[in-house]
Coordinates of C-alpha atoms in Angstrom, one line a residue:
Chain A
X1 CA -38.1 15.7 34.6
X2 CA -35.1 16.7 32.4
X3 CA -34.8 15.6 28.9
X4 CA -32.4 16.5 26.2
X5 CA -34.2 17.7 23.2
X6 CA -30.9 17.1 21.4
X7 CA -30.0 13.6 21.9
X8 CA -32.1 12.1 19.6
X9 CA -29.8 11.4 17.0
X10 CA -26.2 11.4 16.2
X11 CA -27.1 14.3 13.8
X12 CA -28.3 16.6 15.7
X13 CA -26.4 19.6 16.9
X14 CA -27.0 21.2 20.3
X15 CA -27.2 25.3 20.8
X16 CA -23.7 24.6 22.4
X17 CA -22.0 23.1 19.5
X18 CA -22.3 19.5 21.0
X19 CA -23.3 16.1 19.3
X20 CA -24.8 14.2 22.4
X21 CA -24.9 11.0 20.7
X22 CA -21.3 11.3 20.1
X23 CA -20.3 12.1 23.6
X24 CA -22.6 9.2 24.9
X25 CA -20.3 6.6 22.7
X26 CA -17.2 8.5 24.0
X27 CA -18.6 7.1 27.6
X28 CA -19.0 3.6 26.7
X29 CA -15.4 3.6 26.1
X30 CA -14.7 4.9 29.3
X31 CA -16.4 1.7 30.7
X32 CA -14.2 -0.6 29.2
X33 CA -11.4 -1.7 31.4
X34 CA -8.0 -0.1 30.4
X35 CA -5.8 -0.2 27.6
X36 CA -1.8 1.3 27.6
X37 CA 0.0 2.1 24.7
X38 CA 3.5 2.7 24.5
X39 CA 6.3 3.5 21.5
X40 CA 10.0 3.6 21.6
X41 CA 12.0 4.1 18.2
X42 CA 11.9 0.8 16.8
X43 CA 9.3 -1.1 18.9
X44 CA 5.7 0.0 20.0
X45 CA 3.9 -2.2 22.7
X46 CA -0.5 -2.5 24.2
X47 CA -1.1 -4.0 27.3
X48 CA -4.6 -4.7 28.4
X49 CA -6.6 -5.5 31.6
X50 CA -9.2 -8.5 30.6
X51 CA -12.3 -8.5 32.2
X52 CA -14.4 -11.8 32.8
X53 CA -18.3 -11.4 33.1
X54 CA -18.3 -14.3 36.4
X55 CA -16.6 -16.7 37.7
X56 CA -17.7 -19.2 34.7
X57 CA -16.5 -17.5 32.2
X58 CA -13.5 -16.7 30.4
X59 CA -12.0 -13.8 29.8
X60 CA -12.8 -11.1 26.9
X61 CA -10.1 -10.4 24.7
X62 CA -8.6 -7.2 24.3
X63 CA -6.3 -7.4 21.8
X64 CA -6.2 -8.5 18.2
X65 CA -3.9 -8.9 15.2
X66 CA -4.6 -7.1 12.1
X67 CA -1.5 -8.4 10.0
X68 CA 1.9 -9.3 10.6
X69 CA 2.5 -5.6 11.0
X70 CA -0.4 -3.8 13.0
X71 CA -2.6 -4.9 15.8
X72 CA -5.3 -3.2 17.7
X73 CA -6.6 -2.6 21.6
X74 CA -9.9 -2.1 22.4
X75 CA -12.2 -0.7 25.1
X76 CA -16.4 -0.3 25.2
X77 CA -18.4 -2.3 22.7
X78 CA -16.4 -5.3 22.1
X79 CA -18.8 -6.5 19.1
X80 CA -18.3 -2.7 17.1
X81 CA -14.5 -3.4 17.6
X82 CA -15.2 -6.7 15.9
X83 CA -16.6 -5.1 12.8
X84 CA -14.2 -2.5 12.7
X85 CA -10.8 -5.2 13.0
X86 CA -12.9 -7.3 10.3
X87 CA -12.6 -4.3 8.6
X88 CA -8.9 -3.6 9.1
X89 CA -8.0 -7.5 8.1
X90 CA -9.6 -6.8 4.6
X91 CA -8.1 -3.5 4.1
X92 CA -4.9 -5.0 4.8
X93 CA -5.2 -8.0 2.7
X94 CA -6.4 -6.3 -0.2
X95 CA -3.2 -3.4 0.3
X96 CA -0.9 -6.9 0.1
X97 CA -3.0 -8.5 -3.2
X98 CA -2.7 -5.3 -4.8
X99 CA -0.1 -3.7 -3.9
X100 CA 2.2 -6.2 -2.4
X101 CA 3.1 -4.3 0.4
X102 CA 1.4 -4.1 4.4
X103 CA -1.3 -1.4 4.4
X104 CA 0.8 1.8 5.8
X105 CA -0.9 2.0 9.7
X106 CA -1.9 5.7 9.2
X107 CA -3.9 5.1 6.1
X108 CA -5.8 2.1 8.0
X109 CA -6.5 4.5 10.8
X110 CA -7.9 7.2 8.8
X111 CA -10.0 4.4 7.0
X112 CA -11.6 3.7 10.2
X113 CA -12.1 7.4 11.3
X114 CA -14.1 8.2 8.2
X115 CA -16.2 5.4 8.7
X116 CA -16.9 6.4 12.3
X117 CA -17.4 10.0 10.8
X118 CA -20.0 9.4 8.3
X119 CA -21.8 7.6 11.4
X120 CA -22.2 11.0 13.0
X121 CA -23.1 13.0 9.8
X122 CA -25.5 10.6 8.5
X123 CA -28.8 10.0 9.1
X124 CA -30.6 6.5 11.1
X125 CA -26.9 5.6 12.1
X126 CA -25.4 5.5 15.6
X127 CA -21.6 6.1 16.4
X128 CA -19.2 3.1 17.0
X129 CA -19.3 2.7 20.9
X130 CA -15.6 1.5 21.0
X131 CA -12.3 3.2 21.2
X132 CA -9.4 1.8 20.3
X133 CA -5.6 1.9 20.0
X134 CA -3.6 0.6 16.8
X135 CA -0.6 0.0 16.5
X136 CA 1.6 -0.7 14.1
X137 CA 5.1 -0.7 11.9
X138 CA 5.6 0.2 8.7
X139 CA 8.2 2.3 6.4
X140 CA 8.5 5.3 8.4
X141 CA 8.7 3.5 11.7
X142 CA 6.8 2.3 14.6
X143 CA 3.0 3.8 15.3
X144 CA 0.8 4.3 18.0
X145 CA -2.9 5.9 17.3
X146 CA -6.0 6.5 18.6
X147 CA -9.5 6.1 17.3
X148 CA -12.5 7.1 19.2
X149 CA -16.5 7.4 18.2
X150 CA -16.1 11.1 16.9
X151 CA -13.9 9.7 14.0
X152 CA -10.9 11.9 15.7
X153 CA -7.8 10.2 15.0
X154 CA -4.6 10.9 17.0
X155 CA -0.8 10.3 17.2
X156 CA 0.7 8.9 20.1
X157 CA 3.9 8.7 22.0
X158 CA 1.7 6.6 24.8
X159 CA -1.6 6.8 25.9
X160 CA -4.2 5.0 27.6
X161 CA -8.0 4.8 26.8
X162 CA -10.8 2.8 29.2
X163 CA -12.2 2.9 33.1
X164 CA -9.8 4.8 34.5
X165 CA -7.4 5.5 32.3
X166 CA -6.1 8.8 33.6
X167 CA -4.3 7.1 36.1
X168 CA -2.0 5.6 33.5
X169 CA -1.9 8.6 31.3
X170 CA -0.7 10.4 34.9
X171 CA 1.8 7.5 35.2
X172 CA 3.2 7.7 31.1
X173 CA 3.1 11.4 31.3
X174 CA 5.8 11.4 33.6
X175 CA 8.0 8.8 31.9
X176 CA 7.3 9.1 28.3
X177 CA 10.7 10.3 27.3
X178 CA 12.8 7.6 28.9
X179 CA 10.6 5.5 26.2
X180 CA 12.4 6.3 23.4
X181 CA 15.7 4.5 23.6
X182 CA 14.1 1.6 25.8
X183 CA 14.7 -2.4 24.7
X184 CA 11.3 -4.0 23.9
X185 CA 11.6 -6.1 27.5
X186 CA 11.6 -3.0 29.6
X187 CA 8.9 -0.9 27.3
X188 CA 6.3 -3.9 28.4
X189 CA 7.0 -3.4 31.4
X190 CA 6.4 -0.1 31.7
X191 CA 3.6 -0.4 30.1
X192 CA 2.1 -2.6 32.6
X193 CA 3.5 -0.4 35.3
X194 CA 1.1 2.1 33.9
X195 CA -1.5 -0.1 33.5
X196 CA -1.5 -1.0 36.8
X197 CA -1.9 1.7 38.0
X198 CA -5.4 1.8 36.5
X199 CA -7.0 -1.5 38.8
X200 CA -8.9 -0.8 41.6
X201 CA -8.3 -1.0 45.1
X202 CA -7.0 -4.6 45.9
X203 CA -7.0 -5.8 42.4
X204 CA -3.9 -7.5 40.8
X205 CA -2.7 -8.0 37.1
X206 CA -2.2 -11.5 36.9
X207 CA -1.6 -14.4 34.0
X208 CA -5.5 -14.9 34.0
X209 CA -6.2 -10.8 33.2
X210 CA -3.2 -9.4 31.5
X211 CA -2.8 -9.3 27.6
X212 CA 0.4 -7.9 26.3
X213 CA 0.8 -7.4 22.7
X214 CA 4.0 -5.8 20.5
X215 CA 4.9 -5.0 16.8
X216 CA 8.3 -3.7 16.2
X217 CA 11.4 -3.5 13.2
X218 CA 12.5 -6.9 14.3
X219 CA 9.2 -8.5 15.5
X220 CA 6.2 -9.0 14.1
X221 CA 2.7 -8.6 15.5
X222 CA 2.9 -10.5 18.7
X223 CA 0.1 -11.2 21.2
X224 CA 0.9 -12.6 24.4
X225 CA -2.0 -13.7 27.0
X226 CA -1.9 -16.2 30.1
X227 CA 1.5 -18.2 31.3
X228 CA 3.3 -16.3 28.6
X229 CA 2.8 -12.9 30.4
X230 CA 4.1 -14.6 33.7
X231 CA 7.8 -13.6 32.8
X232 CA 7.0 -9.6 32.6
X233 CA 4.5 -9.9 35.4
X234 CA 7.6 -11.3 37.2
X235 CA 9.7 -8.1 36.0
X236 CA 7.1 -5.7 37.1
X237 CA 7.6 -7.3 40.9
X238 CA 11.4 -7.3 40.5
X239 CA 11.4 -3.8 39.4
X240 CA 9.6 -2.7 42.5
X241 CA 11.7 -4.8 45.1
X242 CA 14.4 -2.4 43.6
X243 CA 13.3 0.3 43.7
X244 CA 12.1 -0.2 47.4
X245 CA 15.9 -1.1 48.5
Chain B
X1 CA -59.6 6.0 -15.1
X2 CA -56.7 4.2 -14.7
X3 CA -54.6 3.7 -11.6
X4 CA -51.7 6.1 -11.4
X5 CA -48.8 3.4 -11.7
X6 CA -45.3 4.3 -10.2
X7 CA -41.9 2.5 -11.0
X8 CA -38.9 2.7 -9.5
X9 CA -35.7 3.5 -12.5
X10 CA -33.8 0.7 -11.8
X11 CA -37.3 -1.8 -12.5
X12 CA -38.4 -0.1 -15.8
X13 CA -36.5 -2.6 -18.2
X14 CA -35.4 -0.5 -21.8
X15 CA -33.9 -2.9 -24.3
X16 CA -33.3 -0.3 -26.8
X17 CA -30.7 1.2 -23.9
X18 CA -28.3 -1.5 -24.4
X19 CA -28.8 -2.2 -27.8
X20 CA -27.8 1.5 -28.2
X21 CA -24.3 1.0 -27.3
X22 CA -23.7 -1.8 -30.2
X23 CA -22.3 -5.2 -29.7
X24 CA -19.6 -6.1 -27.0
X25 CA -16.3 -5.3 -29.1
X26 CA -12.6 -6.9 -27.7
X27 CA -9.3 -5.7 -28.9
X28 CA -8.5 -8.5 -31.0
X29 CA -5.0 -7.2 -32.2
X30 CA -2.8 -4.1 -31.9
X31 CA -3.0 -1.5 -33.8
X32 CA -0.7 1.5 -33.9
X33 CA 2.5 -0.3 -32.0
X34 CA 5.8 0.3 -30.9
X35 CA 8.5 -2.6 -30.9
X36 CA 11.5 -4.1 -28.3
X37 CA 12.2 -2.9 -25.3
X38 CA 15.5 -3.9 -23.8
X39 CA 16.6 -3.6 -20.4
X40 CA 19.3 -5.0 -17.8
X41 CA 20.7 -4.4 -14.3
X42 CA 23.8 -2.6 -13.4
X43 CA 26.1 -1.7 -11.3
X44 CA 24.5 1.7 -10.5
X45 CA 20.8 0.4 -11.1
X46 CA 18.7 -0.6 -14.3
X47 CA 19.4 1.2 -17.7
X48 CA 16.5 0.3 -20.3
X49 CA 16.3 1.8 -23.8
X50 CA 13.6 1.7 -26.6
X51 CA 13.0 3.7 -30.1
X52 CA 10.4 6.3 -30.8
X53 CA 9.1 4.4 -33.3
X54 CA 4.9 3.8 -33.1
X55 CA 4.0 1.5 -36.2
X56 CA 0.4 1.4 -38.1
X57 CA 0.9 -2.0 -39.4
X58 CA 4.4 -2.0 -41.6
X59 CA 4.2 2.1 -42.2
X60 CA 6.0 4.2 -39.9
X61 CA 3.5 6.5 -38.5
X62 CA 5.0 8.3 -35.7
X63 CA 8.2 9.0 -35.2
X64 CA 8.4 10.7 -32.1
X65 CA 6.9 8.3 -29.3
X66 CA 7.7 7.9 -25.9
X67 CA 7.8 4.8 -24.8
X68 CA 10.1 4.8 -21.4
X69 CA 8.0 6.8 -18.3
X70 CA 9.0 7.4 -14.9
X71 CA 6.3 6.2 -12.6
X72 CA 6.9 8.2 -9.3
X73 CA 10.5 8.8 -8.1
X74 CA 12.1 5.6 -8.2
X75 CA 10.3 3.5 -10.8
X76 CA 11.2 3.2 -14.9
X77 CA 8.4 1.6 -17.4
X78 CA 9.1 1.0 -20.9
X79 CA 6.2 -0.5 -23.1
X80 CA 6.0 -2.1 -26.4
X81 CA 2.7 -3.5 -28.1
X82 CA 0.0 -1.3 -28.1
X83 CA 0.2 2.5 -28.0
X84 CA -3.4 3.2 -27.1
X85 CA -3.5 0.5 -24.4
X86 CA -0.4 2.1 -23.1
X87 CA -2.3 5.8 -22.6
X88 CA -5.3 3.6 -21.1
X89 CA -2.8 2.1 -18.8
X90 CA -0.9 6.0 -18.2
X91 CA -4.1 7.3 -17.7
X92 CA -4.7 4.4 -14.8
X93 CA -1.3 5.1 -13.5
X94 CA -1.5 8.8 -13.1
X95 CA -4.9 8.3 -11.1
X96 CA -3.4 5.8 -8.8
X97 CA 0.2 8.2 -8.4
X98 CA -2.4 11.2 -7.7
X99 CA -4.3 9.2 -5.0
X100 CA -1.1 8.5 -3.4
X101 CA 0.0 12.4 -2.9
X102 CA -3.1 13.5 -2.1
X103 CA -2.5 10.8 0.8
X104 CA 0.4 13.2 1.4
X105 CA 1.6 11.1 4.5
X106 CA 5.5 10.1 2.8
X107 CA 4.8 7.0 2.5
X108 CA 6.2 6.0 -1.6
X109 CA 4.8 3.8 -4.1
X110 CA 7.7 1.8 -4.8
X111 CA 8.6 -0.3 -7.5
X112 CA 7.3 -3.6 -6.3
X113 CA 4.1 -2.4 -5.7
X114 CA 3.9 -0.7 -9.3
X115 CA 4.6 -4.0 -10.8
X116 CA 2.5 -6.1 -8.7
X117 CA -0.4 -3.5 -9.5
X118 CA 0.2 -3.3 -13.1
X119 CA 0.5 -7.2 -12.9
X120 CA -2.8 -7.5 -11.8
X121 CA -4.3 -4.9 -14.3
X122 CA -2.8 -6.9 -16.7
X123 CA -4.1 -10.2 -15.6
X124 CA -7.5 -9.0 -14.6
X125 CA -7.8 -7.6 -18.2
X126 CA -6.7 -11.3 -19.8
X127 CA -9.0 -13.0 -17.2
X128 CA -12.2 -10.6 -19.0
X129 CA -10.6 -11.7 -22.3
X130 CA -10.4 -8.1 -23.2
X131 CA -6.6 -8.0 -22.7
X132 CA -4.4 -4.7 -23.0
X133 CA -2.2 -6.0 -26.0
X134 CA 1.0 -5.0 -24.1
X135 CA 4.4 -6.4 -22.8
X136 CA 5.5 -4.1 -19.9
X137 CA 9.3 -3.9 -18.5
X138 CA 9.2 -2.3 -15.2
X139 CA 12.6 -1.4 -13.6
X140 CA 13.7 0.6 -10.4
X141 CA 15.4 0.7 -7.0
X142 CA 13.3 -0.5 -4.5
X143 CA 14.2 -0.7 -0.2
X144 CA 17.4 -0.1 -1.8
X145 CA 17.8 -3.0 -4.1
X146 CA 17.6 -3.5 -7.7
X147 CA 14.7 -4.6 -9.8
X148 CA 13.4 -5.9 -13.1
X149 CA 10.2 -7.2 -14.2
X150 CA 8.3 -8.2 -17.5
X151 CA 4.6 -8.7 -17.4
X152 CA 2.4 -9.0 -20.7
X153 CA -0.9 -8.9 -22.0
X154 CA -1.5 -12.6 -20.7
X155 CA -0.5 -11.7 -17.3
X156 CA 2.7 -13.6 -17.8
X157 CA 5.3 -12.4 -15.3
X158 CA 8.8 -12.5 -14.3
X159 CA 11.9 -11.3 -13.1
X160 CA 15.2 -11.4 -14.3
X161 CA 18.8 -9.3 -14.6
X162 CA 18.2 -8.6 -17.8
X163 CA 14.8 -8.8 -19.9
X164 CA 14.0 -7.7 -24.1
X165 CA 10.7 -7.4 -25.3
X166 CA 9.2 -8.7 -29.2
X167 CA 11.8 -8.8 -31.7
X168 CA 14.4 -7.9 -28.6
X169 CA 13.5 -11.7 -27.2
X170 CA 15.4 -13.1 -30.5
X171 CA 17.7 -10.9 -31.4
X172 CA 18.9 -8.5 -27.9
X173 CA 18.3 -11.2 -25.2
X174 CA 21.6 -13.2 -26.7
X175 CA 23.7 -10.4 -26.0
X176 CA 22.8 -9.3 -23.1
X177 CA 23.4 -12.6 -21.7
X178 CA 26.6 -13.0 -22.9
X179 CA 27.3 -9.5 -21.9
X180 CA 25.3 -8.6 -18.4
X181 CA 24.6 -12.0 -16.5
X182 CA 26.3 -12.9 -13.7
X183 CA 28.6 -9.4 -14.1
X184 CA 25.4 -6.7 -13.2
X185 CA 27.2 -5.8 -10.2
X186 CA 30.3 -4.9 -12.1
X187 CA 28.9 -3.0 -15.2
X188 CA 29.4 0.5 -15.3
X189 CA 27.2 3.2 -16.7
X190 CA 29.8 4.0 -19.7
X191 CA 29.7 -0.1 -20.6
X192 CA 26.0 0.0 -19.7
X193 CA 25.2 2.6 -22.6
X194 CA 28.0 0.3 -25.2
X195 CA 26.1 -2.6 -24.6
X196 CA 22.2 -1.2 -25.1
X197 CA 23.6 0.6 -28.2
X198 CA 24.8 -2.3 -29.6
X199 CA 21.0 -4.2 -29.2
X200 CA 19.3 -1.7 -30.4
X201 CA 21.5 -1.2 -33.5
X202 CA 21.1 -4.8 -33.9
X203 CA 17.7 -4.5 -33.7
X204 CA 17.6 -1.5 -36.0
X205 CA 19.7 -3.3 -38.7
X206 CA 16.8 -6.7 -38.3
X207 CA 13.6 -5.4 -37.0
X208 CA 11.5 -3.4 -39.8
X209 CA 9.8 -1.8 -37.1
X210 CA 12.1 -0.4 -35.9
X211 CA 13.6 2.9 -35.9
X212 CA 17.4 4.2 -35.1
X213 CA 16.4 7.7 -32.9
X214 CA 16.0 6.1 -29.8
X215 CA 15.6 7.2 -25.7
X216 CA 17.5 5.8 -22.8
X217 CA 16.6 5.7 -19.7
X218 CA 18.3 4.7 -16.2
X219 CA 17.3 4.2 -12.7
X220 CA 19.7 5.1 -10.0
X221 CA 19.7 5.7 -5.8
X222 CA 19.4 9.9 -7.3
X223 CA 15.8 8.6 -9.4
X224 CA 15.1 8.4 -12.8
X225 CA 16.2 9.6 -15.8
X226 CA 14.8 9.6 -19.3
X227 CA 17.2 11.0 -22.2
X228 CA 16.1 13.0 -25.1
X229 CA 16.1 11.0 -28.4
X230 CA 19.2 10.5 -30.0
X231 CA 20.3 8.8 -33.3
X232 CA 22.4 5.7 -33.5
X233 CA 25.4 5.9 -36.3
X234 CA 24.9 2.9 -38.7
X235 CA 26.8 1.2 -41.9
X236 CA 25.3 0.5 -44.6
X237 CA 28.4 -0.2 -47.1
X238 CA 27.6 -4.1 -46.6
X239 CA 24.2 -3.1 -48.8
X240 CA 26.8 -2.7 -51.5
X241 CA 27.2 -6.4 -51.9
X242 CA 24.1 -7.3 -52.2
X243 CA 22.5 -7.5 -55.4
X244 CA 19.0 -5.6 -55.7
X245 CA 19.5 -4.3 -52.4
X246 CA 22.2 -1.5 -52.7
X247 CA 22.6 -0.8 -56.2

């Protein structure tokens, strides 16, 4: 039978120059359902596709606010994102005790990529099985990022992370630059638009599975779950009947 | 034979290391010190001025001090109190503006945030009882408006359009607020620099700690600016008067 000799540990290199452990963890984010990001020049935007384990239950949430001024997404291990938005809060309040002033959004990424870095250097740890997208507004603007298990942490214009998320990426690819000038109403709606495209065959976003959340120079960090995403749901159809005519 | 016995460090207990470091010692008053500070808002900014005067009780040790610092781009500090607390405090300031570079991601300590930190060095140090004997006047431009705080070695703050440190409370703080309050949006630099000069010759002709080579300092939208010391002109021909004191 096949094994790996070099998947043991997160610490161990492979003759290729791979960290197996670290790819793994890049996988269980891919089996989290989908996340969108999206920026224009003053507002920057998540949507989410909630996932319920049955029937009975409710649904798991996707988003959560750091501070008035940055909010995350996440996909994969929802209890690692726990520890690492427990982390963010504290960060945050301790930037506003000390400081008196909201914990710049870069910085607080960083933070959480060196943690996630020292789990793949260190020995007896395992990586964070979550990526996430933060978001966030601060001195020098609105900020999208994302953090993944290899402690890699990237700008973004837009971007999507989760099961299927190249379909959305496809979708903001194509539109990106009409982003930039667009009121917050409309970026939300784009972003579901590319969200959407992410659902399987036959599947819907509806008020039950959709999470919308925003930060922006006029708003602060907004999350918006059930009847209240009914209005942009509404949007996305109007859009289409548009476009169809 | 005995058993071979292994102990971790941090389980062997040493008295003698602790002993060997003397008694827990608190400052308990200042020693070398420098005197008022006295600053005020303006139209342009905050101007802020204080001697070079540091004090070894009532002899006038050194007489070349600088008591006004920038602190990053947009912030002023002036200190009196102390002068060794005040390098302990430099020291602390210079780590924390180093930190921030080496962050190197534009984002600027402003002044707000330098206040609110030294605020809490300040109040953390009281709360140890092992206080920095200090009063700190922090002044600068910050999201484009004006600022001025005090904070002092009890953790005492506030904010105000014009503020005087020590001898400054009794003998500047009149002035200034028959001369700056409620006009700080109309006072211009030239009126700024007639008013600080007449405080500080006040205090010069008062305060026996005092000394009359002085540095200004002022914080405007183009930064801060610290002057080179410069001597106030005084009168002394009311000394004639006065028995046992002129001639």
């Amino acid at each position: 039978m096949f094994r790996n000799q070099y998947d043991n540990d997160a610490t161990t290199w492979s003759p290729h120059g791979r960290i197996f452990q670290v790819e793994y963890a890049s996988e269980a984010v891919k089996q989290g359902s989908a996340v969108v990001g999206l920026k224009s020049k003053d507002n920057v935007v998540l949507v989410a596709v909630k996932r319920s384990p049955n029937e009975l239950a409710s649904y798991q949430k996707k988003i959560v606010r750091i501070d008035d001024h940055m909010g995350i997404a996440m996909a994969g291990l929802t209890s690692d994102a726990r520890v690492l938005s427990n982390y963010l809060r504290s960060e945050a309040m301790r930037s506003k005790m000390v400081y008196g002033r909201a914990l710049p959004v870069g910085r607080a990424v960083t933070s959480i990529g060196d943690k996630a870095q020292t789990n793949t250097q260190e020995y007896g740890r395992r990586p964070y099985g979550v990526g996430l997208l933060v978001i966030g507004h601060d001195d020098t603007g609105p900020h999208l990022y994302e953090f993944n298990p290899s402690g890699v942490v990237s700008e973004y214009y837009a971007y999507s992370i989760g099961a299927r998320s190249q379909s959305a990426r496809t979708n903001l690819e194509r539109n990106f630059e009409k982003f930039e000038d667009m009121p917050l109403k409309e970026l939300i709606v784009q972003g579901l638009r590319a969200l959407r495209d992410t659902l399987q065959q036959g599947k819907l976003l509806d008020t039950l599975n959709t999470s919308i959340g925003f930060v922006g120079k006029d708003a602060k960090m907004t999350i918006l779950d059930g009847e209240d995403t009914q209005a942009y749901l509404d949007l996305l159809d109007e859009g289409e009947a548009m476009e169809t005519e | 034979m005995d058993p071979i016995e292994f102990r971790l460090p941090h389980t062997i207990h040493r008295p003698a290391a602790s002993a060997k470091h003397g008694p827990v010692t608190r400052t308990t008053q200042p020693i070398v010190t420098g005197t008022s500070v006295v600053a005020f808002k303006y139209k342009d900014g905050i101007m802020m001025a204080a001697d070079c005067l540091a004090s070894y009780g009532s002899l006038a040790r050194f007489r070349n001090e600088k008591r006004l610092m920038a602190v990053g781009e947009t912030t002023l500090l002036g200190v009196s109190g102390d002068m060794s607390d005040f390098q302990h405090l430099q020291h602390t300031l210079e780590g924390l503006l180093t930190q921030e570079y080496d962050m190197d991601d534009g984002q600027k300590l402003g002044t707000k945030s330098v206040y609110k930190c030294i605020s809490n060095i300040m109040y953390n140090r009281r709360s140890k009882t092992d206080p920095l004997w200090n009063s700190y006047v922090i002044g600068g431009i910050d999201n484009g408006q004006k600022f001025l705080g005090f904070v002092d070695l009890y953790g005492t703050t506030y904010q105000s359009t014009t503020i005087s440190t020590g001898f400054g409370g009794h003998l500047a703080q009149p002035i200034l607020r028959r001369r700056v309050e409620g006009r700080e949006d109309e006072i211009t630099e030239e009126e700024a620099v007639q008013i600080l000069e007449e405080c500080m010759r006040v205090l010069f002709y008062r305060d026996a700690r005092s000394l009359n080579k002085l540095r200004r300092a002022k914080v405007t939208a183009q930064g801060v600016e610290v002057s080179e010391p410069y001597a106030l002109e005084t009168n002394w021909d009311f000394a004639e008067s006065i028995v046992g004191y002129g001639s």
